[in-house]
CSV table of C-alpha atoms in Angstrom, one decimal:
chain,number,residue,atom,x,y,z
A,281,UNK,CA,-50.5,4.5,-129.3
A,282,UNK,CA,-53.8,6.3,-129.6
A,283,UNK,CA,-56.5,5.0,-127.3
A,284,UNK,CA,-59.9,3.8,-128.6
A,285,UNK,CA,-61.4,6.6,-126.5
A,286,UNK,CA,-59.7,9.1,-128.9
A,287,UNK,CA,-61.3,7.5,-132.0
A,288,UNK,CA,-63.6,9.5,-134.3
A,289,UNK,CA,-65.5,6.3,-134.9
A,290,UNK,CA,-68.3,5.4,-132.5
A,291,UNK,CA,-68.3,1.9,-130.9
A,292,UNK,CA,-71.5,-0.1,-130.6
A,293,UNK,CA,-72.1,-3.4,-128.7
A,294,UNK,CA,-73.7,-5.4,-131.5
A,295,UNK,CA,-74.6,-8.3,-129.2
A,296,UNK,CA,-77.7,-6.2,-128.2
A,297,UNK,CA,-78.9,-6.5,-131.7
A,298,UNK,CA,-78.0,-10.1,-132.2
A,299,UNK,CA,-79.5,-11.4,-128.9
A,300,UNK,CA,-81.6,-8.5,-127.6
A,301,UNK,CA,-85.3,-7.6,-127.5
A,302,UNK,CA,-87.1,-5.8,-130.2
A,303,UNK,CA,-86.5,-2.6,-128.3
A,304,UNK,CA,-82.8,-3.4,-128.1
A,305,UNK,CA,-82.7,-4.0,-131.8
A,306,UNK,CA,-84.3,-0.7,-132.6
A,307,UNK,CA,-81.9,1.1,-130.2
A,308,UNK,CA,-78.8,-0.5,-131.9
A,309,UNK,CA,-80.3,0.3,-135.4
A,310,UNK,CA,-80.7,3.9,-134.3
A,311,UNK,CA,-77.1,4.1,-133.0
A,312,UNK,CA,-75.7,2.7,-136.3
A,313,UNK,CA,-77.9,5.1,-138.3
A,314,UNK,CA,-76.5,8.0,-136.3
A,315,UNK,CA,-72.9,6.8,-136.7
A,316,UNK,CA,-73.3,6.5,-140.5
A,317,UNK,CA,-74.9,9.9,-140.7
A,318,UNK,CA,-72.3,11.7,-138.6
A,319,UNK,CA,-69.0,9.8,-139.5
A,320,UNK,CA,-69.8,7.1,-142.1
A,321,UNK,CA,-68.1,4.5,-139.9
A,322,UNK,CA,-69.0,2.4,-136.9
A,323,UNK,CA,-66.9,-0.1,-134.8
A,324,UNK,CA,-69.0,-3.2,-133.9
A,325,UNK,CA,-68.0,-5.2,-130.8
A,326,UNK,CA,-69.5,-8.7,-130.1
A,327,UNK,CA,-70.4,-8.9,-133.8
A,328,UNK,CA,-70.8,-12.7,-133.8
A,329,UNK,CA,-67.7,-13.6,-136.0
A,330,UNK,CA,-65.4,-15.6,-133.8
A,331,UNK,CA,-62.1,-13.8,-133.0
A,332,UNK,CA,-60.3,-17.1,-133.5
A,333,UNK,CA,-61.4,-17.1,-137.1
A,334,UNK,CA,-60.3,-13.5,-137.6
A,335,UNK,CA,-56.9,-14.3,-136.0
A,336,UNK,CA,-56.5,-17.3,-138.2
A,337,UNK,CA,-57.3,-15.2,-141.3
A,338,UNK,CA,-54.5,-12.8,-140.4
A,339,UNK,CA,-52.1,-15.8,-140.0
A,340,UNK,CA,-53.1,-17.2,-143.4
A,341,UNK,CA,-52.5,-13.7,-144.9
A,342,UNK,CA,-49.0,-13.6,-143.4
A,343,UNK,CA,-48.3,-17.0,-144.8
A,344,UNK,CA,-49.5,-16.0,-148.3
A,345,UNK,CA,-47.6,-12.8,-148.6
A,346,UNK,CA,-44.4,-14.5,-147.2
A,347,UNK,CA,-44.4,-16.7,-150.3
A,348,UNK,CA,-41.9,-16.0,-153.1
A,349,UNK,CA,-43.2,-13.6,-155.6
A,350,UNK,CA,-43.0,-16.2,-158.3
A,351,UNK,CA,-45.3,-18.4,-156.2
A,352,UNK,CA,-47.8,-15.7,-155.6
A,353,UNK,CA,-47.9,-15.0,-159.3
A,354,UNK,CA,-49.3,-18.4,-159.9
A,355,UNK,CA,-52.6,-16.7,-159.0
A,356,UNK,CA,-52.2,-13.5,-161.0
A,357,UNK,CA,-54.7,-10.7,-161.1
A,358,UNK,CA,-55.7,-10.3,-164.7
A,359,UNK,CA,-54.9,-7.1,-166.6
A,360,UNK,CA,-57.3,-4.2,-166.0
A,361,UNK,CA,-60.0,-4.0,-163.4
A,362,UNK,CA,-62.9,-5.9,-164.9
A,363,UNK,CA,-61.9,-9.3,-163.3
A,364,UNK,CA,-60.9,-8.3,-159.8
A,365,UNK,CA,-59.5,-11.6,-158.4
A,366,UNK,CA,-56.1,-13.0,-157.6
A,367,UNK,CA,-52.8,-11.5,-156.5
A,368,UNK,CA,-51.7,-7.9,-157.3
A,369,UNK,CA,-48.0,-7.1,-156.7
A,370,UNK,CA,-46.6,-4.1,-154.9
A,371,UNK,CA,-47.9,-0.9,-156.4
A,372,UNK,CA,-49.8,-2.7,-159.2
A,373,UNK,CA,-53.1,-1.1,-158.0
A,374,UNK,CA,-53.6,2.6,-157.4
A,375,UNK,CA,-56.7,3.9,-155.7
A,376,UNK,CA,-58.3,7.3,-156.5
A,377,UNK,CA,-61.1,9.4,-155.2
A,378,UNK,CA,-63.5,10.8,-157.8
A,379,UNK,CA,-60.9,10.7,-160.6
A,380,UNK,CA,-62.1,9.2,-163.9
A,381,UNK,CA,-60.2,11.2,-166.5
A,382,UNK,CA,-57.5,8.9,-168.1
A,383,UNK,CA,-54.8,11.5,-167.9
A,384,UNK,CA,-55.5,12.4,-164.3
A,385,UNK,CA,-55.6,8.7,-163.4
A,386,UNK,CA,-52.2,8.2,-165.0
A,387,UNK,CA,-50.7,11.3,-163.3
A,388,UNK,CA,-51.9,9.9,-159.9
A,389,UNK,CA,-49.7,6.8,-160.4
A,390,UNK,CA,-46.7,9.0,-159.9
A,391,UNK,CA,-47.2,8.4,-156.2
A,392,UNK,CA,-47.6,4.6,-156.0
A,393,UNK,CA,-49.6,2.7,-153.4
A,394,UNK,CA,-46.9,0.6,-151.7
A,395,UNK,CA,-49.0,-2.5,-151.0
A,396,UNK,CA,-49.8,-5.9,-152.3
A,397,UNK,CA,-53.2,-7.7,-152.2
A,398,UNK,CA,-55.1,-10.9,-152.9
A,399,UNK,CA,-58.8,-10.9,-153.9
A,400,UNK,CA,-61.3,-13.7,-153.7
A,401,UNK,CA,-65.1,-13.7,-154.0
A,402,UNK,CA,-68.2,-15.9,-154.0
A,403,UNK,CA,-67.5,-19.4,-155.3
A,404,UNK,CA,-70.7,-19.1,-157.4
A,405,UNK,CA,-69.8,-15.9,-159.1
A,406,UNK,CA,-69.5,-16.9,-162.7
A,407,UNK,CA,-68.7,-13.4,-163.9
A,408,UNK,CA,-65.6,-13.1,-161.7
A,409,UNK,CA,-64.3,-16.6,-161.0
A,410,UNK,CA,-61.8,-16.9,-158.2
A,411,UNK,CA,-58.1,-17.3,-159.1
A,412,UNK,CA,-56.4,-19.6,-156.5
A,413,UNK,CA,-52.9,-20.8,-156.0
A,414,UNK,CA,-52.3,-24.5,-156.8
A,415,UNK,CA,-53.3,-26.4,-153.6
A,416,UNK,CA,-49.8,-27.7,-153.0
A,417,UNK,CA,-48.4,-24.1,-153.0
A,418,UNK,CA,-50.3,-23.3,-149.8
A,419,UNK,CA,-52.3,-26.2,-148.6
A,420,UNK,CA,-55.7,-25.4,-147.0
A,421,UNK,CA,-55.5,-21.7,-147.8
A,422,UNK,CA,-58.3,-21.8,-150.3
A,423,UNK,CA,-60.6,-23.8,-148.1
A,424,UNK,CA,-60.1,-21.5,-145.2
A,425,UNK,CA,-60.7,-18.4,-147.3
A,426,UNK,CA,-63.9,-19.8,-148.8
A,427,UNK,CA,-65.2,-20.4,-145.3
A,428,UNK,CA,-64.2,-17.0,-144.0
A,429,UNK,CA,-65.9,-15.4,-146.9
A,430,UNK,CA,-69.2,-17.0,-145.9
A,431,UNK,CA,-68.8,-15.8,-142.3
A,432,UNK,CA,-68.2,-12.2,-143.5
A,433,UNK,CA,-71.1,-12.4,-146.0
A,434,UNK,CA,-73.4,-13.5,-143.1
A,435,UNK,CA,-72.4,-10.5,-141.0
A,436,UNK,CA,-73.0,-8.1,-144.0
A,437,UNK,CA,-76.5,-9.4,-144.4
A,438,UNK,CA,-77.2,-8.9,-140.7
A,439,UNK,CA,-76.0,-5.3,-140.8
A,440,UNK,CA,-78.2,-4.7,-143.9
A,441,UNK,CA,-81.1,-6.0,-141.9
A,442,UNK,CA,-80.2,-3.5,-139.1
A,443,UNK,CA,-80.1,-0.7,-141.6
A,444,UNK,CA,-83.5,-1.7,-143.0
A,445,UNK,CA,-84.9,-1.5,-139.4
A,446,UNK,CA,-83.3,1.9,-138.9
A,447,UNK,CA,-85.3,3.3,-141.8
A,448,UNK,CA,-88.4,1.2,-141.1
A,449,UNK,CA,-88.3,0.1,-144.7
A,450,UNK,CA,-91.4,-1.7,-146.1
A,451,UNK,CA,-91.1,-5.4,-146.9
A,452,UNK,CA,-91.0,-4.5,-150.6
A,453,UNK,CA,-87.7,-2.7,-150.0
A,454,UNK,CA,-85.5,-5.3,-148.3
A,455,UNK,CA,-81.8,-4.5,-148.3
A,456,UNK,CA,-80.6,-8.0,-147.6
A,457,UNK,CA,-82.7,-9.3,-150.5
A,458,UNK,CA,-81.0,-6.8,-152.9
A,459,UNK,CA,-77.7,-8.5,-151.9
A,460,UNK,CA,-79.1,-12.0,-152.2
A,461,UNK,CA,-76.4,-13.3,-154.5
A,462,UNK,CA,-73.7,-12.2,-152.1
A,463,UNK,CA,-71.4,-11.0,-154.9
A,464,UNK,CA,-68.9,-9.6,-152.5
A,465,UNK,CA,-65.1,-9.4,-152.3
A,466,UNK,CA,-62.7,-10.6,-149.6
A,467,UNK,CA,-59.3,-8.8,-149.8
A,468,UNK,CA,-56.1,-9.6,-148.0
A,469,UNK,CA,-53.8,-6.6,-147.8
A,470,UNK,CA,-50.1,-6.4,-146.9
A,471,UNK,CA,-48.2,-3.1,-146.5
A,472,UNK,CA,-44.4,-3.9,-146.5
A,473,UNK,CA,-42.0,-1.9,-144.3
A,474,UNK,CA,-41.4,1.6,-145.7
A,475,UNK,CA,-39.2,4.5,-144.5
A,476,UNK,CA,-41.3,7.1,-142.8
A,477,UNK,CA,-39.8,9.9,-145.0
A,478,UNK,CA,-41.0,8.1,-148.2
A,479,UNK,CA,-44.6,8.8,-147.0
A,480,UNK,CA,-43.8,12.3,-145.7
A,481,UNK,CA,-42.2,13.3,-149.0
A,482,UNK,CA,-45.1,11.8,-151.0
A,483,UNK,CA,-42.7,9.6,-152.8
A,484,UNK,CA,-45.0,6.6,-152.0
A,485,UNK,CA,-48.3,6.1,-150.2
A,486,UNK,CA,-49.8,3.2,-148.4
A,487,UNK,CA,-53.3,3.8,-149.6
A,488,UNK,CA,-54.2,7.2,-150.9
A,489,UNK,CA,-57.3,9.0,-149.8
A,490,UNK,CA,-60.4,7.3,-151.3
A,491,UNK,CA,-63.9,6.2,-150.7
A,492,UNK,CA,-65.2,2.7,-151.1
A,493,UNK,CA,-67.6,2.3,-154.0
A,494,UNK,CA,-69.9,-0.5,-152.9
A,495,UNK,CA,-72.6,-0.5,-150.3
A,496,UNK,CA,-70.8,-1.6,-147.1
A,497,UNK,CA,-67.3,-2.6,-146.1
A,498,UNK,CA,-66.1,-4.6,-143.1
A,499,UNK,CA,-62.5,-3.9,-142.1
A,500,UNK,CA,-60.4,-6.0,-139.7
A,501,UNK,CA,-57.1,-4.4,-139.0
A,502,UNK,CA,-54.0,-5.3,-137.0
A,503,UNK,CA,-52.6,-3.3,-134.1
A,504,UNK,CA,-50.0,-1.4,-136.1
A,505,UNK,CA,-52.4,1.4,-137.1
A,506,UNK,CA,-52.3,4.0,-139.8
A,507,UNK,CA,-56.0,4.2,-140.9
A,508,UNK,CA,-57.3,7.7,-141.0
A,509,UNK,CA,-60.8,9.1,-141.8
A,510,UNK,CA,-61.7,12.5,-143.1
A,511,UNK,CA,-63.2,14.8,-140.4
A,512,UNK,CA,-66.7,15.9,-141.4
A,513,UNK,CA,-68.6,19.0,-140.5
A,514,UNK,CA,-72.1,20.3,-140.9
A,515,UNK,CA,-72.7,21.8,-144.4
A,516,UNK,CA,-75.4,24.3,-143.3
A,517,UNK,CA,-78.1,22.4,-145.1
A,518,UNK,CA,-78.7,19.5,-142.8
A,519,UNK,CA,-75.9,17.4,-144.3
A,520,UNK,CA,-72.2,16.7,-143.7
A,521,UNK,CA,-69.2,17.5,-145.8
A,522,UNK,CA,-65.5,16.8,-145.7
A,523,UNK,CA,-63.0,19.3,-144.2
A,524,UNK,CA,-59.8,17.9,-145.8
A,525,UNK,CA,-58.4,17.1,-142.3
A,526,UNK,CA,-57.9,13.5,-141.3
A,527,UNK,CA,-57.9,11.8,-137.9
A,528,UNK,CA,-56.4,8.4,-136.9
A,529,UNK,CA,-58.7,5.4,-136.1
A,530,UNK,CA,-57.1,3.4,-133.3
A,531,UNK,CA,-57.2,-0.4,-133.3
A,532,UNK,CA,-59.9,-1.8,-131.1
A,533,UNK,CA,-59.4,-5.4,-130.0
A,534,UNK,CA,-62.2,-7.7,-131.1
A,535,UNK,CA,-63.9,-5.0,-133.1
A,536,UNK,CA,-64.7,-4.8,-136.8
A,537,UNK,CA,-65.1,-1.5,-138.5
A,538,UNK,CA,-68.1,-1.1,-140.9
A,539,UNK,CA,-68.2,1.8,-143.3
A,540,UNK,CA,-70.6,3.1,-145.9
A,541,UNK,CA,-69.7,2.9,-149.6
A,542,UNK,CA,-70.6,5.3,-152.4
A,543,UNK,CA,-73.5,3.2,-153.6
A,544,UNK,CA,-75.1,3.2,-150.2
A,545,UNK,CA,-74.6,6.9,-149.9
A,546,UNK,CA,-76.4,7.4,-153.2
A,547,UNK,CA,-79.1,5.0,-152.2
A,548,UNK,CA,-79.8,6.9,-149.0
A,549,UNK,CA,-79.6,10.3,-150.7
A,550,UNK,CA,-76.6,11.2,-148.6
A,551,UNK,CA,-78.2,10.3,-145.3
A,552,UNK,CA,-75.3,7.9,-144.8
A,553,UNK,CA,-71.9,9.2,-145.6
A,554,UNK,CA,-69.3,7.4,-147.7
A,555,UNK,CA,-66.4,9.0,-145.9
A,556,UNK,CA,-63.0,9.4,-147.5
A,557,UNK,CA,-60.2,7.5,-145.7
A,558,UNK,CA,-56.6,6.6,-146.2
A,559,UNK,CA,-53.7,4.6,-144.7
A,560,UNK,CA,-50.7,6.6,-143.8
A,561,UNK,CA,-47.9,6.4,-141.2
A,562,UNK,CA,-48.9,4.6,-138.0
A,563,UNK,CA,-48.8,6.3,-134.6
A,564,UNK,CA,-45.3,7.0,-133.2
A,565,UNK,CA,-45.5,4.1,-130.8
A,566,UNK,CA,-45.5,1.7,-133.8
A,567,UNK,CA,-42.5,3.2,-135.6
A,568,UNK,CA,-39.0,1.7,-135.4
A,569,UNK,CA,-35.5,2.4,-136.3
A,570,UNK,CA,-33.9,0.7,-139.3
A,571,UNK,CA,-31.5,-2.2,-138.8
A,572,UNK,CA,-27.8,-2.6,-139.3
A,573,UNK,CA,-27.0,0.8,-137.7
A,574,UNK,CA,-29.5,2.6,-140.0
A,575,UNK,CA,-31.1,5.4,-138.0
A,576,UNK,CA,-33.8,6.0,-140.5
A,577,UNK,CA,-37.3,5.7,-139.0
A,578,UNK,CA,-39.3,2.8,-140.5
A,579,UNK,CA,-43.0,2.2,-140.7
A,580,UNK,CA,-43.5,-1.5,-139.8
A,581,UNK,CA,-45.4,-3.9,-142.1
A,582,UNK,CA,-49.1,-3.8,-141.7
A,583,UNK,CA,-51.9,-6.3,-142.5
A,584,UNK,CA,-55.6,-5.6,-142.9
A,585,UNK,CA,-58.6,-7.6,-144.2
A,586,UNK,CA,-61.4,-5.6,-145.9
A,587,UNK,CA,-64.6,-7.3,-147.1
A,588,UNK,CA,-66.5,-5.3,-149.7
A,589,UNK,CA,-70.2,-5.7,-150.3
A,590,UNK,CA,-72.3,-4.5,-153.2
A,591,UNK,CA,-75.9,-5.1,-154.2
A,592,UNK,CA,-76.6,-7.6,-156.9
A,593,UNK,CA,-75.4,-6.5,-160.3
A,594,UNK,CA,-78.8,-5.6,-161.8
A,595,UNK,CA,-80.1,-3.8,-158.7
A,596,UNK,CA,-81.3,-0.3,-159.5
A,597,UNK,CA,-79.8,2.1,-157.0
A,598,UNK,CA,-82.5,4.8,-156.6
A,599,UNK,CA,-83.4,6.8,-153.5
A,600,UNK,CA,-84.7,4.7,-150.6
A,601,UNK,CA,-88.1,5.4,-149.0
A,602,UNK,CA,-87.8,7.9,-146.2
A,603,UNK,CA,-84.6,9.4,-147.6
A,604,UNK,CA,-86.2,12.1,-149.8
A,605,UNK,CA,-89.2,14.4,-149.9
A,606,UNK,CA,-90.3,18.0,-150.8
A,607,UNK,CA,-87.6,19.4,-148.4
A,608,UNK,CA,-85.0,16.9,-149.4
A,609,UNK,CA,-85.2,16.1,-153.2
A,610,UNK,CA,-83.4,13.3,-154.8
A,611,UNK,CA,-79.7,14.2,-155.5
A,612,UNK,CA,-78.7,11.4,-157.8
A,613,UNK,CA,-79.8,9.7,-161.1
A,614,UNK,CA,-80.6,6.1,-160.9
A,615,UNK,CA,-77.8,3.6,-161.8
A,616,UNK,CA,-77.4,-0.1,-161.6
A,617,UNK,CA,-74.8,-1.7,-159.3
A,618,UNK,CA,-73.0,-3.2,-162.3
A,619,UNK,CA,-72.7,0.0,-164.2
A,620,UNK,CA,-71.3,1.9,-161.3
A,621,UNK,CA,-68.8,-0.7,-160.1
A,622,UNK,CA,-67.3,-1.2,-163.5
A,623,UNK,CA,-66.8,2.5,-164.0
A,624,UNK,CA,-65.0,2.7,-160.6
A,625,UNK,CA,-62.9,-0.5,-161.2
A,626,UNK,CA,-61.6,0.8,-164.6
A,627,UNK,CA,-59.9,3.6,-162.7
A,628,UNK,CA,-57.9,1.3,-160.4
A,629,UNK,CA,-55.7,-0.6,-162.9
A,630,UNK,CA,-53.8,0.5,-166.0
């Protein structure tokens, strides 16, 4: 299995920000700024979210996805992408990257994403109320997830504070304040076992190449592996661009990946990169042979827990101070969070 030393994603000890001096905080803010500029991802260690809670969330996820399909469908994801809550069955959702034409979206579904998911959000989000199983179907599941949501939201606000420090933003431009309502999304993901050749022949995908479309994403992943990020290169104009090549991101025990979403990239005028990523076959060490004498190579099941953040719905996303000037003009028109998110969500579900 790949070593964390081989990872394209830098690792930062976040305890120095959480508990350090003002000088320590500035140092860590600069390291995260550099990671987001060069890769679009960072792996935070000692991030303050107890590992016992992360482990417990993975156990709850396994319990949920082990339920009969009929039971999981007692909390169904509504049709379309406008109300993004509840359970989505295998291949119900298909992610895309910069595809918004209806015919192209439909053509992309020819290679389904072989995964299932469960979405929940802020208990006070009246626009997207949560859709839970009946309590007796999986007792205490809802209570745990609501608590874990709050833990992740707290970490998001701290990272936003760090980014504000990295840009020396004035008090009038406060990134945590633009996310004050914490209208975020906690997702449980399960990738069932799949023959390796199904991925190699492009008959199915785990998650196709895509970028996230909010501001920041936290990602907790298990040790199976398979996450890959696009390799970036200098574009000759002081920025970074994708090469089309991908490199695996090894599991780091106790770490949480944090990556930039499209809205944050727009907000920073491309200072921070929303890097394309995907989930494919895991490293060879994770593969196994099929059972019952079947010699076919199998990709084992995989679990991950992403937490997607976005600014409050009516927040106007326009270039942040310090991210533009005469030599670096604004690249994007202004857009509200709500307008952009709904456009992107419409492309995910038929």
